[in-house]
C-alpha cells in the first residue's frame, strides 16, 4: 500500500485486488489447455496428399498460435489490478494557497461536426471546476479557425458570469449547462434555488438560440461584430485550411474587472487558432496541443495540464472518462467499459495507464520532454512570465508561437510536446513519457470524471477503431515498438500491455481465417477439430468454455448487461472483420510510403432518424461502405454453409457422424447468431438504416462463389481463390 508524496498524511491510497488465486488458477489451466492444443495440431498434421485439408489445418494452426500468444498478452492487464482512493480534504488542508496553476486545453476542429454549442458546454463545464479560480485557465484550440466558434466562446465568456456563481451556490452537478438543464427538466424543489434556476436557464436558452441562429446562417450577426475587437481578425478570405494565427484572450484572470455576478474572479479564457496554410502539414490534434503548450506557457504557464476533447464535458467538478450517449445494452460497444474498468486498473498495477487523449492530467514538464529526476523535487509552481505585459501584448507574443514556420528545425513533435506522425498521438506520447521515467496512475472516481459523445452509427464506430488500431500498429513497426523502445525502461507487464493494443489490427487475419475457412470446411465435411470421443477434444472444449465464461463474468462485473456482453461480442467480431483489415492494409501502404497519415474526425451529431434508431438499439447500416460488404458476405457465407452442412449431415447422412464436426458447427452457428442484426438489415427491415440492396446482392454472389469453391479434390490452388475476393474488396475501398 502506498500513497501520495510529501509530509503528513497520504493524499491517496492504493489497493491491490484480492482473491487473485482463482484468477491465477484460471490462467494456468487455460495455458495448459492451449499447450495441449498446440501439441495436438503439431502431431496430427494431415498428410500433404490430402490437399485442402492440409492447407486448412496449417492455417488454423497458425491462427490458433496467434490467438494463444495474444491471449497471453491480454493477461498482462489482468495480473495485478490496482485501485486508487483519494483524500481531497487533505489536499486542500496541506497546500491551501500553494495549489498549482492548472491549464485546461480543449480542442475542436470543425464547427459542422463539432457544433459550437457543444464545444462551449465543455468549456463552461471545466471553467466551473471547484478549484481556486485565479489558478485556473481554459484554452480553446480551434483548428478550423471558425468565426462561429469564436463567437460561441465569446457568448460563453458572458454566460459564465451567471453560470459559475450558480454552480458554486447550489453545488450543481454536472457543470455542463446543457447536460444539467436536461437532467433537471423540472425546476428544483427548493424555492431559493428555483428562482436562480429559472433565470439561469433562460439566460442559457437565449444564448443557445443566438448561437444556433448564427450557425444556421453560417455567419455572425453584424451587431455582434462591433462588440468585440476579436472579430476584426476574420475576413472573407479565411478558410479552415488557410488562415493566420489568432489569439484572443477573452477573460484575463489577472484583471480585477471581470468579476462574475457574485464578485468572484473568472478563470482566464483564451481562444486560439494556429496558423494553417494549404501546403503546410498541421499534424492534427498533436499540432494543436503543441501550439496550446506554447501559448499557455506565455499566458498562465500552469504546472498541471488537463486536456479534453471538445465533446467531453466534466461530469464531476471535483476531480479534475466516459461516454454520455450509451444506450442500455451498448449496441456498438462504445462505452469501452472493459478498458476503463479492467484494462486501466490492470495497467496501473504494471506501471501506469496509457495516455488516451481526453481526460488525462499531466505535468507540464513531462509533456515538454523532460526526463524524470528523482532527486529534484516535483515543481508545482512554475514561474509566470509576462506578468506586466498587457493583454494585447500577450496576444501578439502568443501569435508568434503558433505560426506555420515556428516549429521548423526545432524538437517540437519529436522530443518536445506531443509526437507527430501517428494517428494516436496520445498513446505514442504517453509511451515515451513513461520511458523517460515518469509514472502515471489511474483514478476512476465513483462519479465518472468526464462524459463524451460516442459514435452513434456502426460506420463511425468502425472508422474510429480503424484510426486507433492503425495508429497502434504503426507504433509497433516504428522505433517506438514497446519491446525495443521500452527495453530496460518499463516493466515487462507494461510492454506486454502496449503490445496488446499495438497488435489489435493483425488479429483481423486469424479471425477472417476462422470465419471463412471453418464454414467452407464444414460445408465440405472436412473436419479440422478432434472427434468428441477423443481425449484431444477436452482442451478445445475447456479453453473455449473457460475463456467465454471468464469474459462474460468480467463484462457483467464491469457493468454490462447480458445483452450488452452479447453486443460486445458482436462488435469484437465486426471490428476484426471490417475495421482492422483496413488498418493493416493502410499501415503497410504507409510503411511503403504510398499513403500519408490521416485523421478522420468523429462526427458528434447525427440526424434525427439516425439518433432515434440508435436509441432503440437498431443497428445502423445505410451507407454503401465496403466495410458492410465484408460483414454481409461473411454473414451469408456462414449461414449457407451451416444450412448445407447440417442438411447433408442430418438428412443425407453424409460425412459419417456429427462427432467430428461438432466444433465447427458450434463456431459457425455462433457466427450466424451473432450476425442476426445483419440478416435483419438485409432481408427483414424496412425504412432507413438497412443494408442497401446492392450490398445484399454483392454479398450473396460472393458468398455463393466461396461456397462453390472446391476444397477436397485438387487442394491448394482452390483454397487460395477466396482470398482474391477479399483482396479485391480492399483495393476497391482504398480507391
Ligand atoms: O486536426 C485535428 C483533428 C482532431 N482534433 C481534435 O481532436 C479531438 C479528438 O478527435 P475525435 O475525432 O473526437 O477522435 P476520438 O477518436 O473520439 O478521440 C480519441 O482518440 C484520439 C486519437 O486517435 C485522441 O486524440 C483523442 O483525445 C481521443 O479522445 C477532437 O476534440 C478534435 O476536435 C483537432 O484538434 N485537430
Ligand atoms: Mn471524440
PDB file of N, CA and C in Angstrom, residues 44 208 553 583:
ATOM      1  N   UNK A  44      -0.804 -34.010 -35.293  1.00  0.00           N
ATOM      2  CA  UNK A  44      -1.869 -34.583 -36.123  1.00  0.00           C
ATOM      3  C   UNK A  44      -1.945 -33.958 -37.519  1.00  0.00           C
ATOM      4  N   UNK A 208     -28.127  29.928 -26.316  1.00  0.00           N
ATOM      5  CA  UNK A 208     -28.163  28.787 -27.227  1.00  0.00           C
ATOM      6  C   UNK A 208     -28.861  29.175 -28.527  1.00  0.00           C
ATOM      7  N   UNK A 553     -18.253 -13.100 -17.217  1.00  0.00           N
ATOM      8  CA  UNK A 553     -18.311 -12.615 -15.834  1.00  0.00           C
ATOM      9  C   UNK A 553     -17.573 -11.293 -15.695  1.00  0.00           C
ATOM     10  N   UNK A 583      -6.967  -1.225 -41.400  1.00  0.00           N
ATOM     11  CA  UNK A 583      -5.846  -0.658 -40.639  1.00  0.00           C
ATOM     12  C   UNK A 583      -4.549  -1.350 -41.036  1.00  0.00           C
TER      13      UNK A 583
END
